[in-house]
Coordinates of C-alpha atoms in Angstrom, one line a residue:
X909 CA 0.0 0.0 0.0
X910 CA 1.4 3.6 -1.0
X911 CA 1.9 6.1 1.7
X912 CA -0.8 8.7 1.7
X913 CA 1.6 11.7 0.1
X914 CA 1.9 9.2 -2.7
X915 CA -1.6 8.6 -3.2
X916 CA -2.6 12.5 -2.5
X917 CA 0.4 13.1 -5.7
X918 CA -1.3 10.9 -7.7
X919 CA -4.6 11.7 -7.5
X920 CA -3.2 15.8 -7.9
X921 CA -1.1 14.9 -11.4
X922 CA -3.9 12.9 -12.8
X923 CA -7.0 14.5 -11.7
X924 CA -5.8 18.2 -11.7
X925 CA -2.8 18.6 -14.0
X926 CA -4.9 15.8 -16.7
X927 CA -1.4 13.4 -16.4
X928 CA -1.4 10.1 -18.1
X929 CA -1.8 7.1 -16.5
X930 CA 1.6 5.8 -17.7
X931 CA 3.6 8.9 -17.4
X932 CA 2.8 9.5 -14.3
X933 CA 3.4 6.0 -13.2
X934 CA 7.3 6.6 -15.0
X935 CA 7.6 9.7 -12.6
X936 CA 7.4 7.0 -9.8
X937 CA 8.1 4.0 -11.1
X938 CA 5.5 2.1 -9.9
X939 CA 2.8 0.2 -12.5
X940 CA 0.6 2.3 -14.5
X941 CA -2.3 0.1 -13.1
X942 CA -1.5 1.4 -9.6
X943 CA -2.1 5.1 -10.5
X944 CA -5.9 4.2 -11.8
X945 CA -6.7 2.5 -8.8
X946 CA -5.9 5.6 -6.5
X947 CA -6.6 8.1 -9.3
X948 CA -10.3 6.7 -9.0
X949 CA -11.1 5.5 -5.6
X950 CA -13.8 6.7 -4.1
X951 CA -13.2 5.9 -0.8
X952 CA -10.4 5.0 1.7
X953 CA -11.5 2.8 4.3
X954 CA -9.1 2.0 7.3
X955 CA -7.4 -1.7 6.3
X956 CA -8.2 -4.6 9.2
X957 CA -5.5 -5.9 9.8
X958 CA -5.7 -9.6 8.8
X959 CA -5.3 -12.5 11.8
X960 CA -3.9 -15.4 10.3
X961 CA -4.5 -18.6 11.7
X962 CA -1.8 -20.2 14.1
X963 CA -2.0 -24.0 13.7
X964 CA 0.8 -24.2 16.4
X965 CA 0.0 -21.2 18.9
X966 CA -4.1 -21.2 18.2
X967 CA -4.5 -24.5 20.7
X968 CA -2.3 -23.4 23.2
X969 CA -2.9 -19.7 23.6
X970 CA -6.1 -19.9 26.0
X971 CA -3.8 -22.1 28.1
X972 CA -1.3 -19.3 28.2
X973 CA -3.8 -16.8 28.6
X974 CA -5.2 -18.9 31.9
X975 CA -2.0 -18.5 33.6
X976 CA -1.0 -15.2 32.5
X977 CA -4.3 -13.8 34.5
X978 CA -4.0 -16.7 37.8
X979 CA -0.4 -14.9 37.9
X980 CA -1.8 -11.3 37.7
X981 CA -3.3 -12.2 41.4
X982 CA -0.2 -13.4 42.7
X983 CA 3.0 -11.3 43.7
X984 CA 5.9 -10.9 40.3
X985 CA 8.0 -13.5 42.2
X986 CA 5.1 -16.1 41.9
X987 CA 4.8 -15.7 38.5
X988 CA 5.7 -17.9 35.7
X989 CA 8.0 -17.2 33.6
X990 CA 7.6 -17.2 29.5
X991 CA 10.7 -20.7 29.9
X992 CA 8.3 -22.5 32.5
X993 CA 5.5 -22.4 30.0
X994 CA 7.3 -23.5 27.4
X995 CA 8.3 -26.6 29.0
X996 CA 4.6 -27.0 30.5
X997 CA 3.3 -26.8 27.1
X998 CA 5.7 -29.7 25.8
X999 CA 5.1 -31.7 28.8
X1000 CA 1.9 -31.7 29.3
X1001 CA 0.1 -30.1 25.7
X1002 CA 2.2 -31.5 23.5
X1003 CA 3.1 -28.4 21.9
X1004 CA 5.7 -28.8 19.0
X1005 CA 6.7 -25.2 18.5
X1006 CA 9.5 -23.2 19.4
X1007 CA 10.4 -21.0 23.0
X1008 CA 10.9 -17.4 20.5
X1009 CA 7.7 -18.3 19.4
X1010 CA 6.1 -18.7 23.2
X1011 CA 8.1 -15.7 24.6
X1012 CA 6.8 -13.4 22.1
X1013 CA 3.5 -14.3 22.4
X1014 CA 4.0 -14.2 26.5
X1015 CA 5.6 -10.6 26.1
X1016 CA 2.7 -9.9 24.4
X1017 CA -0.4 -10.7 26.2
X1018 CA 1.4 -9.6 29.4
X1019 CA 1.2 -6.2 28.0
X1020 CA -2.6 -6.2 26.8
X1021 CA -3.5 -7.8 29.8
X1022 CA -2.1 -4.8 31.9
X1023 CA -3.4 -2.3 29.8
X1024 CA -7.0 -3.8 30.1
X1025 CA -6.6 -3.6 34.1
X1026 CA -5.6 -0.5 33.8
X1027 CA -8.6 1.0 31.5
X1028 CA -10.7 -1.4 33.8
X1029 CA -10.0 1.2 36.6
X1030 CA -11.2 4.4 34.8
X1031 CA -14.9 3.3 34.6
X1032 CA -15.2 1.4 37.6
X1033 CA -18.9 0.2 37.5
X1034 CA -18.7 -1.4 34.3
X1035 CA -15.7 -4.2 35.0
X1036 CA -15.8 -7.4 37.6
X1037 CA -13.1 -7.4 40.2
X1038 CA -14.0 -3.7 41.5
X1039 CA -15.3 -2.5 44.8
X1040 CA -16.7 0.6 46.2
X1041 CA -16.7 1.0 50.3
X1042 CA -18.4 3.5 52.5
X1043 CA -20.1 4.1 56.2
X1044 CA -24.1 4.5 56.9
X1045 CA -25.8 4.9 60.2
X1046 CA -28.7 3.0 61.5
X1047 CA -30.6 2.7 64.7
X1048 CA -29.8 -0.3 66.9
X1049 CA -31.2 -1.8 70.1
X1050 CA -28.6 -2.5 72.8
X1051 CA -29.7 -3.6 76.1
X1052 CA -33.4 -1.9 75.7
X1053 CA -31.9 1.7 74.5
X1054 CA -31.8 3.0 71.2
X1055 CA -28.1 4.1 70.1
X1056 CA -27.1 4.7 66.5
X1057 CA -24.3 2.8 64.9
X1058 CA -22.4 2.7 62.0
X1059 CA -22.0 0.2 59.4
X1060 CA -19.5 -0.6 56.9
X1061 CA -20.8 -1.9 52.9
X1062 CA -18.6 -2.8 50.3
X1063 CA -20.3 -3.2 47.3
X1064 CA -19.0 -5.0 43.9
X1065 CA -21.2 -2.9 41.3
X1066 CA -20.4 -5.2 38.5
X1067 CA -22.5 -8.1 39.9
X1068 CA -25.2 -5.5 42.3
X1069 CA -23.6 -7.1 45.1
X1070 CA -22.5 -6.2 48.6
X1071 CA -21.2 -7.4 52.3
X1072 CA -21.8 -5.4 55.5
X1073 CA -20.5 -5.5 59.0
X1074 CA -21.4 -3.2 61.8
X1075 CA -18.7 -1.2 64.3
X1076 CA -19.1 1.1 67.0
X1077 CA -16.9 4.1 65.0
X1078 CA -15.9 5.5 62.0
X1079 CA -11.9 5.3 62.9
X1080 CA -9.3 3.8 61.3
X1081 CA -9.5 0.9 63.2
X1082 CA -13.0 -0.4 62.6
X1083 CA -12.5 0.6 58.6
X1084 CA -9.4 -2.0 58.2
X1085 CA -11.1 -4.4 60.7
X1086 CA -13.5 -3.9 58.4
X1087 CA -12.1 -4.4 55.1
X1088 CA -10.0 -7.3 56.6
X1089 CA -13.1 -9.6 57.7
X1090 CA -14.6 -9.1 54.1
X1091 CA -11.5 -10.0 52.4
X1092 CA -11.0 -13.3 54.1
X1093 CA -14.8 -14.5 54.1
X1094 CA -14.1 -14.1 50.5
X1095 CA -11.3 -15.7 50.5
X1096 CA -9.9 -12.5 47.5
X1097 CA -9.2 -8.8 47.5
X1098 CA -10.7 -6.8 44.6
X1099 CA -8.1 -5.1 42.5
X1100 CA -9.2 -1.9 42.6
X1101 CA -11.7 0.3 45.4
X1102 CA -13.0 3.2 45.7
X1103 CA -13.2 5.6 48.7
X1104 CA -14.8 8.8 49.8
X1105 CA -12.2 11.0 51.4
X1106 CA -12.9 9.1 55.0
X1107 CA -11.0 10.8 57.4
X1108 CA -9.7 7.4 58.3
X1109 CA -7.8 6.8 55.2
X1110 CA -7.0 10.2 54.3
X1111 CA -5.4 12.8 56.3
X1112 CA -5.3 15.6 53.9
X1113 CA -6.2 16.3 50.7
X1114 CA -3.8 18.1 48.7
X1115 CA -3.8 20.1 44.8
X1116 CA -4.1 18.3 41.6
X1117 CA -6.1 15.0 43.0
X1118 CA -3.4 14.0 45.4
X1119 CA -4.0 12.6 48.9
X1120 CA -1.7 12.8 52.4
X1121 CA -3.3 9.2 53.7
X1122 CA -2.8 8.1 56.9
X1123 CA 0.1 5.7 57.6
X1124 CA -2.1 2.4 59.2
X1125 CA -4.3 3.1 56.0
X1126 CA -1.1 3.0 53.2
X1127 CA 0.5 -0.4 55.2
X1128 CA -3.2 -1.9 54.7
X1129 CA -3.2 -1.4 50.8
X1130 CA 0.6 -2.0 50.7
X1131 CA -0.3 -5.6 52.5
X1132 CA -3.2 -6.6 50.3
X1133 CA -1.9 -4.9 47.3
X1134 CA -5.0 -3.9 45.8
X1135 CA -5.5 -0.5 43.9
X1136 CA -6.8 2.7 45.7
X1137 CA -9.2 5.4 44.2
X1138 CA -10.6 8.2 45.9
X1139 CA -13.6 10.7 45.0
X1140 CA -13.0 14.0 44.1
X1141 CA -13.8 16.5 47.0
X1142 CA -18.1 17.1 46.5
X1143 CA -18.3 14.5 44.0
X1144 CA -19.9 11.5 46.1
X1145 CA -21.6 10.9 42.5
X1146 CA -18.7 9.0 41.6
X1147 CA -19.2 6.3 44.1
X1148 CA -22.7 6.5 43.6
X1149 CA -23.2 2.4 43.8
X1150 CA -22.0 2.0 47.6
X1151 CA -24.5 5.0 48.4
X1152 CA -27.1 3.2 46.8
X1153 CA -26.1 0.0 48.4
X1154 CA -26.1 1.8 51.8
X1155 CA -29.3 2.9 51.8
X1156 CA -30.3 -0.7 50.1
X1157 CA -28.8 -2.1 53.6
X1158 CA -30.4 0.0 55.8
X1159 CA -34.0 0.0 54.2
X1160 CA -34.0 -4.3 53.9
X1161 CA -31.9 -5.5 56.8
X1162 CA -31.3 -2.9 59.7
X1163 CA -34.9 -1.3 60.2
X1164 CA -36.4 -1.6 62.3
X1165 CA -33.9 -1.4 64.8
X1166 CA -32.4 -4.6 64.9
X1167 CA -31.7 -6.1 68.8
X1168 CA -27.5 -6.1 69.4
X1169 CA -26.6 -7.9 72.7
X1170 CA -23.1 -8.8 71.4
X1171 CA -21.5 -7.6 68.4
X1172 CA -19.8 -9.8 67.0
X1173 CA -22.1 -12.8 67.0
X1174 CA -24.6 -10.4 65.8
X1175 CA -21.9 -10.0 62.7
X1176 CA -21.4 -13.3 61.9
X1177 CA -25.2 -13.6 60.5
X1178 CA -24.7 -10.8 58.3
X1179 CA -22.6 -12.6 55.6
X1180 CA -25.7 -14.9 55.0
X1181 CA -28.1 -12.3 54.7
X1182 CA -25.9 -10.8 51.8
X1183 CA -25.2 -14.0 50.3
X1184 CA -29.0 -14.9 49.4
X1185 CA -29.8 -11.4 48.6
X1186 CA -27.9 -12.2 45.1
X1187 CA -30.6 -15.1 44.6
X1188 CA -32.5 -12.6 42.1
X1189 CA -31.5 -11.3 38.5
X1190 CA -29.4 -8.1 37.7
X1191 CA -31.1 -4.9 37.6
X1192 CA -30.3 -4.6 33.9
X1193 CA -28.2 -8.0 33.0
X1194 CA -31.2 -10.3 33.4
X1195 CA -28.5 -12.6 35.1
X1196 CA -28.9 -13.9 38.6
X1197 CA -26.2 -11.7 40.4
X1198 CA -25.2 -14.9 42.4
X1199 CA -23.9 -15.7 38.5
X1200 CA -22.3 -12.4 38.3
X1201 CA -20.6 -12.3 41.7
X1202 CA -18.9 -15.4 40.3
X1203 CA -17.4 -13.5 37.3
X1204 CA -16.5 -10.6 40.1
X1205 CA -14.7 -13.4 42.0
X1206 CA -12.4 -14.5 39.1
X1207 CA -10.8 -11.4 39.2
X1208 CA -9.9 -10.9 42.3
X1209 CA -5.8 -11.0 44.0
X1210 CA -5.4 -13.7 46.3
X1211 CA -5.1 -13.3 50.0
X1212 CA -1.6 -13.0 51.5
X1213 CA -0.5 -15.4 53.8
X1214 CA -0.5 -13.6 56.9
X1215 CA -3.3 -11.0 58.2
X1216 CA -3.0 -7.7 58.7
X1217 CA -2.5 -7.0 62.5
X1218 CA -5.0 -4.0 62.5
X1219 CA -4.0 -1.5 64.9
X1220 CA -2.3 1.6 65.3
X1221 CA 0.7 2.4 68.3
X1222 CA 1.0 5.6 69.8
X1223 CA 2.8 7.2 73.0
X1224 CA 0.9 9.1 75.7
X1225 CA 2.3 11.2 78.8
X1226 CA -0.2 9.1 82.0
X1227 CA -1.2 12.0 84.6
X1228 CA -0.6 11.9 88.4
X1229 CA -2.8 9.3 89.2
X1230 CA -1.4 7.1 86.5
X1231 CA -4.5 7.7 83.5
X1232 CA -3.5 8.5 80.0
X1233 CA -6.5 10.1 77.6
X1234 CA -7.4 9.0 74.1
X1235 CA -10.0 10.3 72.0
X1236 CA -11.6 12.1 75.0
X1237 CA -11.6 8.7 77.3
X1238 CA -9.6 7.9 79.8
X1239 CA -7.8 4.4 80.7
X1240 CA -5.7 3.5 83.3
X1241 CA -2.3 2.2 83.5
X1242 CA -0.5 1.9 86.7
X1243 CA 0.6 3.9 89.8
X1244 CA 4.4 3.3 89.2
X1245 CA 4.0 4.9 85.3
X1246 CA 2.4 8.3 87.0
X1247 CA 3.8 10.5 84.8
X1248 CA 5.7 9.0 82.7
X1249 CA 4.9 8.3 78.8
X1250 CA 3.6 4.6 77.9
X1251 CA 2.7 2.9 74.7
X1252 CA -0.7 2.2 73.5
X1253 CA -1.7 -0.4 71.6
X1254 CA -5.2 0.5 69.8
X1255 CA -7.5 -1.3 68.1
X1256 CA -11.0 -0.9 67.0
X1257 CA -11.9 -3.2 70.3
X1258 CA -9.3 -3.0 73.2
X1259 CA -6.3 -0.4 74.3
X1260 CA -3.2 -2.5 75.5
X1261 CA -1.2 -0.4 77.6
X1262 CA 2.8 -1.6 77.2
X1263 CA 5.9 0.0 78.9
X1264 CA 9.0 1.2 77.2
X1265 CA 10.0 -3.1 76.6
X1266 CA 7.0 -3.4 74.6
X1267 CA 5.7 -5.3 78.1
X1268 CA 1.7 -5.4 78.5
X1269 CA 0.5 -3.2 81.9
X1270 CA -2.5 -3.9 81.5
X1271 CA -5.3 -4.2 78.6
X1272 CA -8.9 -2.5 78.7
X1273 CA -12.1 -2.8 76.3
X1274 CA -12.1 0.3 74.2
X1275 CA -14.3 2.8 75.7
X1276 CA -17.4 4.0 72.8
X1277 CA -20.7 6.0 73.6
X1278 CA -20.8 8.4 77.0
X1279 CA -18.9 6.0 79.1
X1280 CA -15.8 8.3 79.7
X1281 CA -13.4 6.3 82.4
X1282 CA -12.1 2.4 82.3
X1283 CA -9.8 1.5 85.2
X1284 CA -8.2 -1.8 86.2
X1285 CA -7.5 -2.5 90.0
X1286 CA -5.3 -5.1 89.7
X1287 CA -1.6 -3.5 89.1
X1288 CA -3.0 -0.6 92.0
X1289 CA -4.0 -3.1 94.3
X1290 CA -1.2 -5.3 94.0
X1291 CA 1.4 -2.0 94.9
X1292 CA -1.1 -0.4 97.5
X1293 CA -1.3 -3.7 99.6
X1294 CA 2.2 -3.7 100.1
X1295 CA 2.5 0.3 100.9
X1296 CA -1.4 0.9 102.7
X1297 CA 0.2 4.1 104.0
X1298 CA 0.3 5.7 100.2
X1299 CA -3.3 5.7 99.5
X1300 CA -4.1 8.0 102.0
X1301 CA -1.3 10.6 100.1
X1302 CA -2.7 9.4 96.3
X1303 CA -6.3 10.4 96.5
X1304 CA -7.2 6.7 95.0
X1305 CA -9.5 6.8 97.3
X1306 CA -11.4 8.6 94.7
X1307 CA -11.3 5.9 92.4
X1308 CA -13.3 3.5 94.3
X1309 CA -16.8 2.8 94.6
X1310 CA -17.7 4.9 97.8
X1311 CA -19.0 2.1 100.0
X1312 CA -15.2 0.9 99.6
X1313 CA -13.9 4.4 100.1
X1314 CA -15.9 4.9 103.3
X1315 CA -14.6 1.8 104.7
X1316 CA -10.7 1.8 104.0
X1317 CA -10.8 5.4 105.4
X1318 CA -12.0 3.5 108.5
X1319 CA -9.4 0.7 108.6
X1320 CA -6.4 0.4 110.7
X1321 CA -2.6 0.2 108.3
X1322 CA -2.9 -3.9 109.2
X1323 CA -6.6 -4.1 108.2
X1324 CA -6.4 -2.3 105.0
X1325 CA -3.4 -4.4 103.9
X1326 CA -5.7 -7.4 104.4
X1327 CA -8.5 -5.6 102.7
X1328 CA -6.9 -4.6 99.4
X1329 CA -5.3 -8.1 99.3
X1330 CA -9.1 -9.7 99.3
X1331 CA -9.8 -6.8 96.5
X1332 CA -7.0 -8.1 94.5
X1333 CA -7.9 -12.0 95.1
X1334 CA -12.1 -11.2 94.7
X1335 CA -12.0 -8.7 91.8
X1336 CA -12.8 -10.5 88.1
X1337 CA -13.1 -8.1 85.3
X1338 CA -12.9 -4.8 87.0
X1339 CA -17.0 -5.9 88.6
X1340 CA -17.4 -4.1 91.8
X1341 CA -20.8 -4.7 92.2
X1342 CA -21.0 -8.2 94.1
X1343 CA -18.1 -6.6 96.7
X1344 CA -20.0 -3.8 97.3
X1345 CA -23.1 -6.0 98.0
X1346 CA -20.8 -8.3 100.4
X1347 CA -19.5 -5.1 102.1
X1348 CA -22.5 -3.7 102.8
X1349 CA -24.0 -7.0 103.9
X1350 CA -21.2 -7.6 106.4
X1351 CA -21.3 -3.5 107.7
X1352 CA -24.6 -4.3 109.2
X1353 CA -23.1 -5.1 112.4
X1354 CA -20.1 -2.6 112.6
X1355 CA -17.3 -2.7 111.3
X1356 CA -16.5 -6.0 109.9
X1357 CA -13.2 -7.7 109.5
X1358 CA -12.1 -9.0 105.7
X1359 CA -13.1 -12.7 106.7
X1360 CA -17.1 -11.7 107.4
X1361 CA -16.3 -9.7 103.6
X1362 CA -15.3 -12.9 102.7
X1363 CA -17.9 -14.9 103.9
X1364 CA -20.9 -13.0 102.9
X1365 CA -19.0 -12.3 99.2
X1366 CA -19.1 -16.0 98.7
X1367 CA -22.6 -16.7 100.8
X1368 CA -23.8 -13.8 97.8
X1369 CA -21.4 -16.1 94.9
X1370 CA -23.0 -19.1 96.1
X1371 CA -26.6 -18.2 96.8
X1372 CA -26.3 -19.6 100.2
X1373 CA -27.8 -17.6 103.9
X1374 CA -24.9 -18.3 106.0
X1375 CA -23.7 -15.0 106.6
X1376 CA -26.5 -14.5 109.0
X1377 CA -24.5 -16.8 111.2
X1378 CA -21.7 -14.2 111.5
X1379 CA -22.1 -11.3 113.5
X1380 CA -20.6 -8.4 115.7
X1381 CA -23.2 -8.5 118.3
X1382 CA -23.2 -11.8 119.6
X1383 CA -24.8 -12.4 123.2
X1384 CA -22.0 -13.8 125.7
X1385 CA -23.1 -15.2 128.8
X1386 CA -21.2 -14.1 132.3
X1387 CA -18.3 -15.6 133.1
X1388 CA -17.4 -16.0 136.8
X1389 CA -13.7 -14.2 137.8
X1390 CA -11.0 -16.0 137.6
X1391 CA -8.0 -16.3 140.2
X1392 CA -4.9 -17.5 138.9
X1393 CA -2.5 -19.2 141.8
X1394 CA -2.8 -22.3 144.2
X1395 CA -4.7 -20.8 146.6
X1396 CA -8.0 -22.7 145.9
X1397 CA -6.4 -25.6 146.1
X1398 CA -5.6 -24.7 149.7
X1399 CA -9.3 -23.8 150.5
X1400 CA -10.4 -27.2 149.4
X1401 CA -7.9 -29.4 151.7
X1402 CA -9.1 -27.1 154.8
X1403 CA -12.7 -27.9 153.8
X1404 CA -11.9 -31.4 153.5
X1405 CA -9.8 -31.8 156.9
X1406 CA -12.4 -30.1 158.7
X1407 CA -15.3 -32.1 157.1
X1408 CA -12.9 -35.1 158.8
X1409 CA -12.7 -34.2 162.3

């Protein structure tokens, strides 16, 4: 085929300047014959370019093709390389052509492959593979009070699918928790999802689309390898099938208010509920999404071999009494780190306090809703039994419930020694509530020792009535005086003698 200034000279010469065919044809040495056709065509269609048949690459190709996209899941070093699938073919295809011929088409395909990923992420809705997360609120019942929680849908817009879990934030923590549960009940990782700006993944955002993220979010993606888009700033539009999917979630399966009594069982029957919600045909498809999460599914990375540990580390100065604050709550560590910094350990369900070794103080439930204060005894009790003299100087008396106040205000150095020994022995899981009822059981009398504590604590434990039998007050009978010596002795011989005579 001539070159388009050719074609545009001959059709000038001929059809402007009334050349010959032939003379022309001299000028450029080509075959008269030539000049006609492009003198006259009418029209110049774009040439397809012809596919010849491969009788030795056709059979094997959608065999290559199979492992070119498994290894697109896995890490570079897992992937096969254009030699082992040479010998693979000849082993096991028996494939008779050459390793150029293999590497070329391998070099190829690789390529193609990419680039289709890569358009695959510009118009997310339309590919399998992709996701699309985001937070909605819904009412919940916990213990017979209405709270609002939020809840976390990822939706896969190529199959009109989703998954759900619910958290008791927004933060960081709960988002990769999260993310991480969904990913291994689906045993993949989409390749690419989309975000709002959520505070949680993204500290700041910056000019010209780029993004300051936040570093326990950028490990996460780094771990898990898939690809991470982000709305522009007002443009919630461009995530517009999680939004829809959120309120979908909310309008079928969380109103009206659902009854929460523990979290995570409540949790665990949500992956059901989304699994026979694709039991119905696509929207638009007219293909049971269950067929279409399928297709989603083929696409995804594998899992890596380890979980993310999902928590974040950060270093707090404790006050005087030995507390350190986080997000507005206050946990306590121990009355040897007053004032001094300690490490936290935070994730979206418990703050582990550790010293400057990395060794665990002492580990709390994370503190959500109004409750503002969670204090473990143990490390204060175990330090104040041994010096009863420093409480009074510490103002932990503040700390305690005030029936227990009132009374080791009341105690002797020796008895409160005993006393916050029994706390440390009696106290499970930071519960005052059954030593308060003991202690006020056994101050009916008086004052009471630690054994009557004791006794009615585990009369109360036991459902048994046997601390009645313990009291202050019992009724003594009269005793008559003693004499210590030998002289009675003496008084009974001169009875006895005098009796005789």
């Amino acid at each position: 085929m001539l070159a388009v200034a050719q074609i545009d000279y001959i059709r000038h010469e001929v059809n402007q300047k009334g050349g010959t065919y032939s003379s022309v044809a001299r000028k450029m040495e080509i075959d008269p014959r030539t000049v006609s056709k492009y003198a006259n065509q009418e029209e110049f269609k774009k040439r397809e370019k012809q596919t010849r048949v491969s009788p030795v690459m056709g059979p094997v190709k959608p065999i290559i093709d199979k492992w070119l996209k498994e290894d697109l899941k896995k890490k570079k070093k897992y992937h096969r390389t254009a030699k082992k699938m040479y010998q693979q073919l000849k082993k096991f295809h028996s494939f008779q052509g050459a390793y150029r011929t293999v590497r070329d088409y391998v070099s190829k395909r690789k390529y193609e492959l990419r680039e289709d990923y890569r358009e695959a992420a510009l118009p997310l809705e339309s590919f399998p593979g992709t996701a699309q997360v985001d937070f909605g609120t819904a009412p919940f019942e916990y213990y017979s009070e209405v709270i609002e929680l939020p809840y976390l849908v990822m939706s896969f817009p190529y199959s009109n699918s989703f998954y759900f879990q619910v958290f008791p934030s927004e933060n960081t923590e709960c988002l990769l928790e999260g993310l991480q549960r969904m990913f291994q009940h689906m045993g993949g990782v989409p390749r690419v999802i989309r975000f709002d700006n959520l505070s949680p993944a993204v500290k700041k955002v910056m000019a010209k689309g780029n993004r300051e993220l936040t570093q326990t979010f950028e490990r996460f993606t780094l771990h898990y390898g898939f690809k991470y888009e982000f709305c522009n700033p007002g443009k919630g539009n461009e995530k517009g099938h999680v939004e829809a999917m959120v309120k979908y979630v909310r309008n079928n399966f969380l109103l009206p208010e659902c009854m929460i009594t523990e979290l995570d069982q409540f949790n665990e029957t949500l992956w059901e509920l989304a699994e026979e919600d694709r039991n119905r045909p696509h929207y638009e498809k007219r293909i049971f999404q269950s067929e279409l999460y399928l297709q989603d599914k083929e696409e995804w990375l594998l899992l890596p071999e380890k979980s993310f540990e999902c928590v974040r580390y950060q270093e707090l100065k404790a006050d005087k009494y030995g507390f350190v604050s986080l997000d507005d709550k206050q946990y306590s560590t121990s009355p040897r780190f007053a004032q001094q910094r300690v490490k936290l350990c935070i994730s979206y369900n418990s703050v582990m306090v550790l010293s400057e070794k990395n060794e665990l103080i002492v580990s709390h439930s994370r503190l959500y809703g109004t409750r503002r204060k969670s204090m473990v005894w143990q490390p204060y009790l175990d330090l104040l039994s041994k010096r009863p003299k420093a409480i009074k100087y510490s103002n932990i008396y503040n700390q305690f419930p005030e029936v227990w106040a009132s009374y080791l205000r009341n105690c002797t150095e020796e008895e409160q020694k005993e006393a916050l020994r029994l706390l440390g022995k009696l106290l499970k899981n930071q519960d005052f509530s059954l030593l308060n009822e003991a202690l006020a059981l056994a101050a009916q009398n008086g004052h009471p020792s630690t054994d009557q504590i004791k006794h009615c604590f585990y009369s109360l434990y036991n459902n048994t009535d046997t601390h009645d039998a313990i009291s202050t007050n019992l009724v003594v009978p009269i005793l008559p005086s003693v004499t210590r010596g030998l002289n009675h002795y003496d008084t009974f011989f001169k009875e006895e003698v005098h009796s005789n005579g």
